[in-house]
CSV table of C-alpha atoms in Angstrom, one decimal:
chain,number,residue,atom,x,y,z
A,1,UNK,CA,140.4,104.5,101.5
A,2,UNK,CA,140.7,105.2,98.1
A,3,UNK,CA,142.3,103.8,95.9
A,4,UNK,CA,145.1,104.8,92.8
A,5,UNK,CA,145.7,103.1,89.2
A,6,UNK,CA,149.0,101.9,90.9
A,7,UNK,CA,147.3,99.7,94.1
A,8,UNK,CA,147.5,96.1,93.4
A,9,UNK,CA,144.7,94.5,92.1
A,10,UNK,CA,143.6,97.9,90.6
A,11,UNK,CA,141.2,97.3,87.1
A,12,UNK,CA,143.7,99.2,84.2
A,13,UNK,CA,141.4,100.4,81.7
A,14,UNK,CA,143.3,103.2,80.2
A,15,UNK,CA,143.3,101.3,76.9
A,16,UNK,CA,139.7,99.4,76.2
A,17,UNK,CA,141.4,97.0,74.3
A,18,UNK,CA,143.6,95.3,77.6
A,19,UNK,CA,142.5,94.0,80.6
A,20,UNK,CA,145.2,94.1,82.9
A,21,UNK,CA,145.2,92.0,86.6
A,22,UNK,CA,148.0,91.7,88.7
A,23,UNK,CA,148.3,88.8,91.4
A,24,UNK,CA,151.5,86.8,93.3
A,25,UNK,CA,152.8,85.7,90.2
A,26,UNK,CA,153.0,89.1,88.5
A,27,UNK,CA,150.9,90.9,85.5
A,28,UNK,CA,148.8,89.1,82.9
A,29,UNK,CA,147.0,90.6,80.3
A,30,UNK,CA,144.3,89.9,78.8
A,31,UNK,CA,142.8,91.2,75.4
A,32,UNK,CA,138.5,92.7,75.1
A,33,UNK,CA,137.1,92.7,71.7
A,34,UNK,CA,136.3,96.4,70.9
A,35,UNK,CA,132.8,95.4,71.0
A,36,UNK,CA,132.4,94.9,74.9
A,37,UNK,CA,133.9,98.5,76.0
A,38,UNK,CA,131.6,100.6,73.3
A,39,UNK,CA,129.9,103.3,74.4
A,40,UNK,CA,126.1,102.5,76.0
A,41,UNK,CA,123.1,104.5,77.3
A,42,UNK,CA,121.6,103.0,80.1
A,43,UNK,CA,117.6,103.9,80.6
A,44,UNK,CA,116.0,103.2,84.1
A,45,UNK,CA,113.4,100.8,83.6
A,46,UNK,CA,111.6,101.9,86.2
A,47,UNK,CA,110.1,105.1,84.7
A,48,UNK,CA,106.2,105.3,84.3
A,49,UNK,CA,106.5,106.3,80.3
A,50,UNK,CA,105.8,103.1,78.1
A,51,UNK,CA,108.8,101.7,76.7
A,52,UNK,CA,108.9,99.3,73.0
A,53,UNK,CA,108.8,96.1,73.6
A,54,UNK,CA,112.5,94.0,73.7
A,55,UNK,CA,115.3,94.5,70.9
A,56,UNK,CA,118.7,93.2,70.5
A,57,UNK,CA,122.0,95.0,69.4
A,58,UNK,CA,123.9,93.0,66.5
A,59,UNK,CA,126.5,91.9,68.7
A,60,UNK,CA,124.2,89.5,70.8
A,61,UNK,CA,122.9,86.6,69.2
A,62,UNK,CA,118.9,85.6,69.1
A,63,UNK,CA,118.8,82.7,71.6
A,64,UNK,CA,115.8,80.6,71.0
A,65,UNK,CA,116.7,78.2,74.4
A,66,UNK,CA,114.2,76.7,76.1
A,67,UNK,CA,115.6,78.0,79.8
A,68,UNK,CA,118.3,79.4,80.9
A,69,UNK,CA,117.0,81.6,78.4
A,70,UNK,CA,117.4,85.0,76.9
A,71,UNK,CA,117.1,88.3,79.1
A,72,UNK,CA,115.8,91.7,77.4
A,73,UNK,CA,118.7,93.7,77.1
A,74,UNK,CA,117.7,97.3,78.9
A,75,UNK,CA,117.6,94.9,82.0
A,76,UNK,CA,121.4,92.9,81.3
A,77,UNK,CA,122.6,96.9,80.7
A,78,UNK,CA,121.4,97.9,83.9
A,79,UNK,CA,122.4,95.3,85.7
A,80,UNK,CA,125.7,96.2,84.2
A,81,UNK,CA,125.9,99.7,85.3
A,82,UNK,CA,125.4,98.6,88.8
A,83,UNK,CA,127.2,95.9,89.1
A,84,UNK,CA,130.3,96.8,91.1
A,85,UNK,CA,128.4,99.6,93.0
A,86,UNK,CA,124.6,99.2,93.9
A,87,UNK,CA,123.3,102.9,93.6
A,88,UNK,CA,126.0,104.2,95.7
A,89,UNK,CA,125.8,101.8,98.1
A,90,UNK,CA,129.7,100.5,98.3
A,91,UNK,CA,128.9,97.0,96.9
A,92,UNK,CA,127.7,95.2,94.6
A,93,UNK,CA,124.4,93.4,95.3
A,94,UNK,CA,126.5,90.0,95.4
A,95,UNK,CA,128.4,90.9,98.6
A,96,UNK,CA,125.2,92.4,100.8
A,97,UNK,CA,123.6,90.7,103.6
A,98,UNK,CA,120.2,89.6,102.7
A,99,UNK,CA,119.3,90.9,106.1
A,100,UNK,CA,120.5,94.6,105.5
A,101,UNK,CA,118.3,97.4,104.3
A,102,UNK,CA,119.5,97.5,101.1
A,103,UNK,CA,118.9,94.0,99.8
A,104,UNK,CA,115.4,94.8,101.6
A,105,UNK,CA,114.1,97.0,99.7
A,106,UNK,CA,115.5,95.4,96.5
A,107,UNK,CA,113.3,92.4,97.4
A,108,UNK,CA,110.5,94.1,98.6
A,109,UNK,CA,110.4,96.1,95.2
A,110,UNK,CA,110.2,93.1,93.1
A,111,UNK,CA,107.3,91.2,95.4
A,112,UNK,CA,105.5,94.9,95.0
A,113,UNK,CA,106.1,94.8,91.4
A,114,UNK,CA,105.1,91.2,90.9
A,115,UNK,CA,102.4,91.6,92.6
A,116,UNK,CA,101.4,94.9,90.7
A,117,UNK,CA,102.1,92.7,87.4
A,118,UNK,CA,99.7,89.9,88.1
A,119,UNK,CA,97.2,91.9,90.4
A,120,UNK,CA,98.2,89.4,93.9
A,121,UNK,CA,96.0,90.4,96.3
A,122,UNK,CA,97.1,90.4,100.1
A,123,UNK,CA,95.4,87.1,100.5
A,124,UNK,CA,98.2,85.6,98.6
A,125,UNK,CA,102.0,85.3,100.0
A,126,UNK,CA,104.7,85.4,97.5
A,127,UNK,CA,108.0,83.5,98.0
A,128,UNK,CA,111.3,83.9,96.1
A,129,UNK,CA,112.6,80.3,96.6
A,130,UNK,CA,115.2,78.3,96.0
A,131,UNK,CA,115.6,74.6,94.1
A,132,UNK,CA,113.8,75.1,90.4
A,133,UNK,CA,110.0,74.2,89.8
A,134,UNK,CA,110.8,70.4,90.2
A,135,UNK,CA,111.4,70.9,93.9
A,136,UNK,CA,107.9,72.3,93.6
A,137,UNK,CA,106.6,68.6,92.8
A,138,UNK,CA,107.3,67.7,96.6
A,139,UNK,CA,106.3,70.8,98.1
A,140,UNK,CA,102.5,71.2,97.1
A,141,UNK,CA,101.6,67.9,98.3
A,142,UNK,CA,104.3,68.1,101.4
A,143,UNK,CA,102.3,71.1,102.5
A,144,UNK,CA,98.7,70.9,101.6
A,145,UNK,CA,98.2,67.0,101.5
A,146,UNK,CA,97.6,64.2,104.2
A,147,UNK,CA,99.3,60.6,103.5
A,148,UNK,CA,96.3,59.4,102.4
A,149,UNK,CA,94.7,62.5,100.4
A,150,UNK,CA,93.4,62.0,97.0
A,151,UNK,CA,94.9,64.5,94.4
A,152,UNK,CA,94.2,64.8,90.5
A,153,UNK,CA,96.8,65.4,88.0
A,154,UNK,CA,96.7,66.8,84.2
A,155,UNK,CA,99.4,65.2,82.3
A,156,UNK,CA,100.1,67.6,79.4
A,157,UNK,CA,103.6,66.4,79.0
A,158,UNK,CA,106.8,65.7,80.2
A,159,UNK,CA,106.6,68.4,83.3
A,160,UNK,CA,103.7,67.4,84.6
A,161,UNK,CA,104.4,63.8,84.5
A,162,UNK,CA,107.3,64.1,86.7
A,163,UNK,CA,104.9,66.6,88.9
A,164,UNK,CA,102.7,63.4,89.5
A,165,UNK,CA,105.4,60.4,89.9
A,166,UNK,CA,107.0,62.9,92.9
A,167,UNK,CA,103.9,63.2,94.2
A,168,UNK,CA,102.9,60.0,94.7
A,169,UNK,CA,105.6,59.5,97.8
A,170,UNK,CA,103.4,62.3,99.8
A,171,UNK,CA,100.0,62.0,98.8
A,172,UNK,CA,97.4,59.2,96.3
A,173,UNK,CA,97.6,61.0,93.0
A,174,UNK,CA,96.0,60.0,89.8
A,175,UNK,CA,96.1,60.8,86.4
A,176,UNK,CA,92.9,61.9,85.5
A,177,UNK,CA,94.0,62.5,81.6
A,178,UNK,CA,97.0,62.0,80.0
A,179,UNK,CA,98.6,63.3,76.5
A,180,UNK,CA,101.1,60.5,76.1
A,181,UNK,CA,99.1,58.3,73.7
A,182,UNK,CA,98.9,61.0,71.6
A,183,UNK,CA,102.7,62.3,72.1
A,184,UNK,CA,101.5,65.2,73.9
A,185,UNK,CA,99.9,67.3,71.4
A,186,UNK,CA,96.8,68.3,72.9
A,187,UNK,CA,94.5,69.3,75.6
A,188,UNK,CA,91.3,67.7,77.4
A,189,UNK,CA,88.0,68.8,77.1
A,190,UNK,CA,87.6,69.9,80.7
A,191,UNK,CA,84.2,68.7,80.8
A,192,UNK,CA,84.8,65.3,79.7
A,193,UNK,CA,87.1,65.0,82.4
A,194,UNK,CA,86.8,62.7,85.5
A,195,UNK,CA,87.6,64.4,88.3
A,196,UNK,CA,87.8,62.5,91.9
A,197,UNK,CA,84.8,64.3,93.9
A,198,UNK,CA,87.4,64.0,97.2
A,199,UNK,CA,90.2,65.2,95.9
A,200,UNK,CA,92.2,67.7,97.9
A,201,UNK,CA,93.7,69.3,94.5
A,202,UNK,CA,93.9,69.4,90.6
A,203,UNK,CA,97.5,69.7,89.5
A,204,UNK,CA,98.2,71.3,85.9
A,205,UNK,CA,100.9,72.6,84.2
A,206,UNK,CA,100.1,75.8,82.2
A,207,UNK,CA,102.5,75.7,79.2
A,208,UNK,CA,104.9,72.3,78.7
A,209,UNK,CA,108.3,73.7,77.6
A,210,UNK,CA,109.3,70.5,75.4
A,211,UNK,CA,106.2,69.4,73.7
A,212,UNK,CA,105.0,73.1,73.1
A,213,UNK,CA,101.1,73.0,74.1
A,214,UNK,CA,99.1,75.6,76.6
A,215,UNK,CA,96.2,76.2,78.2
A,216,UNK,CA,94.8,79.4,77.1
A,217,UNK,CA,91.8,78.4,79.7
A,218,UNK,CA,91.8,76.6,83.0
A,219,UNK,CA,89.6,73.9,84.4
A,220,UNK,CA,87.7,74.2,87.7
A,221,UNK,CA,88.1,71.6,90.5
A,222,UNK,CA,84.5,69.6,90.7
A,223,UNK,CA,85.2,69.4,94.6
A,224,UNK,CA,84.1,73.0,95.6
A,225,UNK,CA,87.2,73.0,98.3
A,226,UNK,CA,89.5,71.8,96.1
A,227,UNK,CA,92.9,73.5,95.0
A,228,UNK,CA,93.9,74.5,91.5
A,229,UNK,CA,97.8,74.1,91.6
A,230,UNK,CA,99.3,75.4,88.3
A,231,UNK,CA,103.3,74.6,87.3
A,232,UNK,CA,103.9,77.9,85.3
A,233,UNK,CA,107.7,78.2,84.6
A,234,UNK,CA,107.7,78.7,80.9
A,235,UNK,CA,105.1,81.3,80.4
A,236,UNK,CA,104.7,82.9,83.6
A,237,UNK,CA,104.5,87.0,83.5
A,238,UNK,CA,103.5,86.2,79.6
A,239,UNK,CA,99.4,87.0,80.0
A,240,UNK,CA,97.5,88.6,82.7
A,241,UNK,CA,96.7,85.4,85.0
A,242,UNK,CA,93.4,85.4,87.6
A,243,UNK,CA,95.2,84.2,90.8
A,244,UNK,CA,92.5,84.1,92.4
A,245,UNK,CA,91.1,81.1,90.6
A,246,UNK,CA,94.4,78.7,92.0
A,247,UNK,CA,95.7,77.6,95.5
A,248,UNK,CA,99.1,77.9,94.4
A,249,UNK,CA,101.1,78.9,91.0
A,250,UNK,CA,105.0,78.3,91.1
A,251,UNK,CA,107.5,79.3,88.3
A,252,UNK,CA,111.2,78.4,87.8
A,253,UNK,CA,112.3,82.1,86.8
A,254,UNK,CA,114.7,81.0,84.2
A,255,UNK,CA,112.2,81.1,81.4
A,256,UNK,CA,110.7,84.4,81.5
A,257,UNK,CA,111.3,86.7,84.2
A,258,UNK,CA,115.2,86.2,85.4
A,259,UNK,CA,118.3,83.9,85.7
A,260,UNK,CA,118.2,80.5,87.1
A,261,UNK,CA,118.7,80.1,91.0
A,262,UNK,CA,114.9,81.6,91.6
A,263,UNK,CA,111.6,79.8,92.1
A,264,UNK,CA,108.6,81.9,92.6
A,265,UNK,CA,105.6,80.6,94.5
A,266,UNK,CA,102.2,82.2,95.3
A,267,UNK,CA,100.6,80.2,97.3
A,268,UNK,CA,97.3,81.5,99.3
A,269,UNK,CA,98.0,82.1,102.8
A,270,UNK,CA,95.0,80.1,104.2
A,271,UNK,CA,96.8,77.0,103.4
A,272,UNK,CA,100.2,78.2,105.0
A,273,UNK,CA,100.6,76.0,108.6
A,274,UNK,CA,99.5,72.5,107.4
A,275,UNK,CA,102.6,70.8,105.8
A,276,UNK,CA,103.0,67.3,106.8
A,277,UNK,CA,105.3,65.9,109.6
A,278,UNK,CA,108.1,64.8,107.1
A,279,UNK,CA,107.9,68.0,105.5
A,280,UNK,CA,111.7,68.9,105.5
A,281,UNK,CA,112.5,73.1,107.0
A,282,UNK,CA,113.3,74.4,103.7
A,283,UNK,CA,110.1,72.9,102.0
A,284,UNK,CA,107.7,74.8,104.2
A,285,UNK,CA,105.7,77.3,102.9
A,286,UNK,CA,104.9,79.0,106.2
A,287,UNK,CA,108.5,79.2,107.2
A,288,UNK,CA,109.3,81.1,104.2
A,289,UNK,CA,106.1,83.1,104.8
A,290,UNK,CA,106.6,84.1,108.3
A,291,UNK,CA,110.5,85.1,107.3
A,292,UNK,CA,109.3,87.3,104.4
A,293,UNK,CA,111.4,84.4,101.8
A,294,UNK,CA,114.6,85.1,104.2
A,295,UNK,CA,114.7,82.3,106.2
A,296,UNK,CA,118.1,81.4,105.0
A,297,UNK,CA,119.8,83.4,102.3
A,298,UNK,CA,118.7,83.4,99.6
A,299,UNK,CA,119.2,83.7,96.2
A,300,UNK,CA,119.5,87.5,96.0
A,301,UNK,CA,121.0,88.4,92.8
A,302,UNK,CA,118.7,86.2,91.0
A,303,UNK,CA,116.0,88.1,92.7
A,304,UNK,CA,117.7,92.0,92.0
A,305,UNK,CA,117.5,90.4,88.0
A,306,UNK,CA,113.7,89.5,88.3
A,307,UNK,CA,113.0,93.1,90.2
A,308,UNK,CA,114.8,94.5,87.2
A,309,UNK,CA,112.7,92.3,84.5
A,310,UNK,CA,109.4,93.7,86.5
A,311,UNK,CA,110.2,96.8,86.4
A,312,UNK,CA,111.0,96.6,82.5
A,313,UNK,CA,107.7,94.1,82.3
A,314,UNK,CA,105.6,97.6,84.1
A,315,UNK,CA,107.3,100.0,81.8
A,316,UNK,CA,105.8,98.4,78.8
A,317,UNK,CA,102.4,99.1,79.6
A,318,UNK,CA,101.9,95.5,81.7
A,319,UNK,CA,101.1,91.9,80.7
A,320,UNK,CA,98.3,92.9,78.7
A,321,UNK,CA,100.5,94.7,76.3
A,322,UNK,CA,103.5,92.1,76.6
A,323,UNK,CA,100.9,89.5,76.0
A,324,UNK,CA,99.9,91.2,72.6
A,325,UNK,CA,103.6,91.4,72.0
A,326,UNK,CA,103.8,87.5,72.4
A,327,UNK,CA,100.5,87.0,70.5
A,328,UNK,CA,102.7,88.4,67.3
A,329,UNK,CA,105.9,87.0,67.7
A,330,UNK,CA,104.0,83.5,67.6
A,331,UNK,CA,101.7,84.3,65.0
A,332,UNK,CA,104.4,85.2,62.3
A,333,UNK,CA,106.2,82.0,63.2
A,334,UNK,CA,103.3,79.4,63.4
A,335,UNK,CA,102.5,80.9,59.9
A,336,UNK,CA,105.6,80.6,58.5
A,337,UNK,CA,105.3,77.0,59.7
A,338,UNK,CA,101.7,76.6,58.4
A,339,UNK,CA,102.7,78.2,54.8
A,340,UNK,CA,105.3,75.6,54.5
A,341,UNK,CA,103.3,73.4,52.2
A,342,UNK,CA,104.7,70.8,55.0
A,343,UNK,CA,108.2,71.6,54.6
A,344,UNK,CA,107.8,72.6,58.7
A,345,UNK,CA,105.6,71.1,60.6
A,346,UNK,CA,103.9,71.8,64.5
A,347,UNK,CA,102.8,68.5,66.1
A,348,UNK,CA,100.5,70.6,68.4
A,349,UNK,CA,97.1,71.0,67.7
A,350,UNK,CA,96.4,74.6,66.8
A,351,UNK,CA,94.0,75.5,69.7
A,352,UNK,CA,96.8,74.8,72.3
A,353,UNK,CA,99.8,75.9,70.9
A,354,UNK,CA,102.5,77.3,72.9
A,355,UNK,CA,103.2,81.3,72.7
A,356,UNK,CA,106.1,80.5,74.9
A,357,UNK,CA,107.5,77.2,73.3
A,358,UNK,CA,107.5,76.5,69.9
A,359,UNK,CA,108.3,72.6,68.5
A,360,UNK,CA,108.2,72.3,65.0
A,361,UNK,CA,110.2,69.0,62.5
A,362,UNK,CA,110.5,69.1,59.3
A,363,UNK,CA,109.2,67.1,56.0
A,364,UNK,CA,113.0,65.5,55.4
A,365,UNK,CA,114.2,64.7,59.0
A,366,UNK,CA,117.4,64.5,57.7
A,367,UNK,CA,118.4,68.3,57.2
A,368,UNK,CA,117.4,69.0,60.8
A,369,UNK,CA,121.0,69.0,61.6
A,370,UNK,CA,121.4,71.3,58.9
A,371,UNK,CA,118.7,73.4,59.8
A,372,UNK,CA,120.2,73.9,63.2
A,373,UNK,CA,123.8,74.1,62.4
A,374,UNK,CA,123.3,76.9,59.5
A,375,UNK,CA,120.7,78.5,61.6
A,376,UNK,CA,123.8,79.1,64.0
A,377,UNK,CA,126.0,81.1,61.7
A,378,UNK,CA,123.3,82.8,61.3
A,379,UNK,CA,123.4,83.9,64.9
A,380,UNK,CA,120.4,82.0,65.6
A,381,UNK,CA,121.4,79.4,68.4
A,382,UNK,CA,119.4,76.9,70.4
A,383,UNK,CA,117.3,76.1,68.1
A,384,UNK,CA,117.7,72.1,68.7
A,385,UNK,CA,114.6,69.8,69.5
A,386,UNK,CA,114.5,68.5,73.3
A,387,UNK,CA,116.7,64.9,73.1
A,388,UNK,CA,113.1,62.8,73.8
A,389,UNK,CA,111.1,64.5,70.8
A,390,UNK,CA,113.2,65.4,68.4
A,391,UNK,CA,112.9,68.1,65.9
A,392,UNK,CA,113.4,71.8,66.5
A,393,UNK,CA,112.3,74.3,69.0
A,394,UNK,CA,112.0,77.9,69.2
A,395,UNK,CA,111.3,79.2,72.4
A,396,UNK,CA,110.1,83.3,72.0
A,397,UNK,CA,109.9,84.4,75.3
A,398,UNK,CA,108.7,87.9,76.4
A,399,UNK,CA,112.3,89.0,76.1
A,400,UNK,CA,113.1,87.6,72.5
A,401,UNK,CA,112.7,90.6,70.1
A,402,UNK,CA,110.6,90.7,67.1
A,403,UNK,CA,113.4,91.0,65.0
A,404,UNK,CA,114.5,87.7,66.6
A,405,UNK,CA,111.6,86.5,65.3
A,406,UNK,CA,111.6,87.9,62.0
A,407,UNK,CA,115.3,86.5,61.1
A,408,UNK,CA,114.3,83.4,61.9
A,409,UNK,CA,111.0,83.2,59.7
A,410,UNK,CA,113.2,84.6,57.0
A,411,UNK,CA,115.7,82.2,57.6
A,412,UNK,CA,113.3,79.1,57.5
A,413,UNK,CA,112.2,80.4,53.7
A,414,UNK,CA,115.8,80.8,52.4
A,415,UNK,CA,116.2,77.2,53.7
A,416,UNK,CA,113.1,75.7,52.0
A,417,UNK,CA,114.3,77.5,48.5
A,418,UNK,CA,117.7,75.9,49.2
A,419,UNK,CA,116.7,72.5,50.2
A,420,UNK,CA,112.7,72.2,49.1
C-alpha cells in the first residue's frame, strides 16, 4: 500500500536541512549539514566506456587507513542511490534472502566480474566467505594438510607470522625464512631459500600491511606437487595476478575491493573434498563450493559493495591500467620520501616496497605526533604508524585518488620547511 507524508514513521524531507522521525514518544528532529542533501549524479559503473581513475569531492576526507579503508566514491554513490530500493526490487539489498533470485544474480555478477578481473579459470572455485583472512590461517592447513604434513612458510612480517603459529595446531610448519632480524624490511632471494622437498605447501603473504614490503615476484615450490598459498588482503585486485601459479589465494576485502564482513578465497577445485576430520562445517572449502558460498547466509551486502567495486575496477580499463594507476600514486610518494634529505624515511628496502602500504618515520621522532595531528586538519586522517613499529603509514589503495596523494606529498614539504 502506499504510503502518504502523514503515515507514521514516514521520512519528512520537505526541508533538506531536518530530519524528522516519529516513534511512541512523539517527533524528534534532527538537523543534516547542507552538504549531505546536495545535488549528485550518479554514473553506472557498469558501462563498457573507460572511466578516470578514483577522485574525491572536498567534503570527504583522504583516508590513508590501513583497512577498513577508503572506498572510491562512484561506488559509495551508487550504493547510495540504491539503497532503500534495489533496482525496483521493493527492498533494499539488506532485507533479501540470500536464497532469492535477486541476491543471485547480485552474487553471481561479482564472482563473473572477479573472475573477469583476475582471468580465474573454471578450474578454480571462488568463495565469498566469512571470518577475515586470519580465519584463513586455520583453513588452508584444515583442508589441504594431514596431522603430520610438512608445510613451508615465508615470514615477511607480522601477517604471516600469525599465518604460521595457527598453523602449527593442524599441520608441521616451518619457517623456512624469516624478516624479523631485520625488522621486516626485506625479501628472500628465492633461490637461496631452503625449501622442505616434502612439503605439502609454501605459504606467503603477498604484501604485509604494517611493515609495508611486497613481492613483485613469487617463488616456486621445489616439491613439483606442492601448493603455493598466497595471503593477499592488502593488495589484492591491485595488479594482474597468474592464478594459475597458486593452490589457493585469500583476501580480507576490506583493503581494496569492499567493506569488512567479506573474505574472498580461490582455491583450485582439485583440492576441494580433503579437509581433515576436525575440520569444523563452516571451515570447509567444499561445503562452501558445492553451495555456491550459500551454505549459510552470508554476508551479502558486503558482497553487493565488492560487485559494485568490480564493476568500477572493469570500467577503468582492468588491473593492468589500475595497476599503472598505483605504480604513480606510490612513485610520487616514495620520492617525496627519498628527496627528504632524511627528513622522511622508508625502512623498506626499495626493491620490495609496498604500492599498497606505505611506512615511513621521520629524522626527529618527536614531531611524529605532530605530523599526524596537523596532517588531520588538513583532512588527511589515518596517517598513524601501526602500535608495534611506530612511525607513519600511508596506505594508497586503488581507491585513494591521486589528489589524495598529491595533498599529502605537498603536505609533507610544508612540514619539513616548518620544522626542518
Amino acid at each position: 500500500m502506499a504510503t502518504s507524508a502523514n503515515t507514521p514513521n514516514t521520512l519528512l524531507l520537505k526541508n533538506p536541512s531536518i530530519f524528522k522521525t516519529t516513534s511512541n514518544s512523539g517527533i524528534h528532529t534532527f538537523p543534516i549539514p547542507r552538504a549531505t542533501v546536495k545535488p549528485f549524479s550518479i554514473k553506472c559503473s557498469s558501462s563498457a566506456t573507460a572511466v578516470a581513475p578514483p577522485t574525491t569531492t572536498q567534503d570527504r576526507l583522504f583516508n590513508f587507513a590501513a583497512g577498513p579503508a577508503t572506498l572510491p566514491e562512484s561506488v559509495l554513490r551508487k550504493a547510495e542511490s540504491e539503497l532503500y530500493n534495489w533496482r525496483g526490487a521493493g527492498m533494499s539489498v539488506m532485507e533479501m534472502s540470500h536464497r532469492g533470485k535477486e541476491f543471485l544474480s547480485i552474487i553471481q555478477k561479482a564472482e563473473s566480474d572477479l573472475r573477469k578481473l583476475l582471468n580465474i579459470s573454471d578450474d578454480y572455485a571462488v568463495l565469498f566467505l566469512q571470518g577475515g583472512a586470519t580465519t584463513q590461517f586455520a583453513s588452508v592447513p584444515l583442508n589441504i594438510c594431514k596431522p603430520e604434513d610438512p608445510v613451508d612458510y615465508i615470514v615477511t612480517g607480522s601477517w604471516g607470522d600469525k599465518a604460521y603459529k595457527e598453523a602449527t595446531k593442524y599441520c608441521k610448519p616451518k619457517v623456512i625464512w624469516s624478516g624479523k632480524s631485520e625488522k621486516y624490511t626485506g625479501i628472500p632471494s628465492f633461490d637461496d631459500l631452503e625449501q622442505n622437498p616434502d612439503a605439502r605447501y609454501l605459504h606467503i603473504c603477498a604484501n604485509e600491511t604494517i611493515h609495508g614490503v611486497e613481492f613483485k615476484d613469487y617463488p616456486t615450490p621445489k616439491n613439483k606437487d606442492a601448493l603455493l598459498i598466497a595471503d593477499m588482503s592488502s593488495n589484492f585486485c591491485s595488479k594482474p595476478v597468474d592464478v594459475s601459479k597458486f593452490g589457493i589465494i585469500y583476501a580480507g576485502a576490506q583493503k581494496n575491493v569492499g567493506p569488512s564482513g567479506v573474505t574472498i578465497v580461490i582455491v583450485r577445485k582439485d583440492l576441494l573434498g580433503n579437509a581433515q576430520e576436525i575440520t569444523p562445517v563452516m571451515l570447509d572449502y567444499k561445503i562452501h563450493a558445492d553451495n555456491n558460498s550459500l551454505y549459510n547466509t552470508p554476508p551479502c551486502y558486503g558482497i553487493y559493495m565488492c560487485g559494485l567495486v568490480f564493476e568500477d575496477l572493469l570500467a577503468q580499463g582492468g588491473l593492468v591500467e589500475v595497476e599503472k594507476n598505483n605504480m604513480k600514486k606510490a612513485q610520487i610518494l616514495y620520492d617525496a620520501i627519498d628527496g627528504s634529505n632524511g627528513f622522511y624515511r622508508s625502512p623498506v628496502e626499495k626493491s620490495v616496497r609496498s604500492l599498497m602500504n606505505v611506512p615511513f618515520t621521520l629524522e626527529k621522532s618527536e614531531l611524529e605526533g605532530e605530523f599526524v595531528k596537523e596532517a588531520a586538519k588538513e583532512g588527511m586522517v589515518q596517517l598513524k604508524g601501526h602500535r608495534s613499529v611506530g612511525g607513519m603509514r600511508a596506505s594508497i589503495y586503488n581507491a585513494m585518488p591521486l589528489a589524495g596523494v598529491e595533498k599529502l606529498v605537498a603536505f609533507m614539504k610544508e612540514f619539513q620547511a616548518k620544522h626542518g
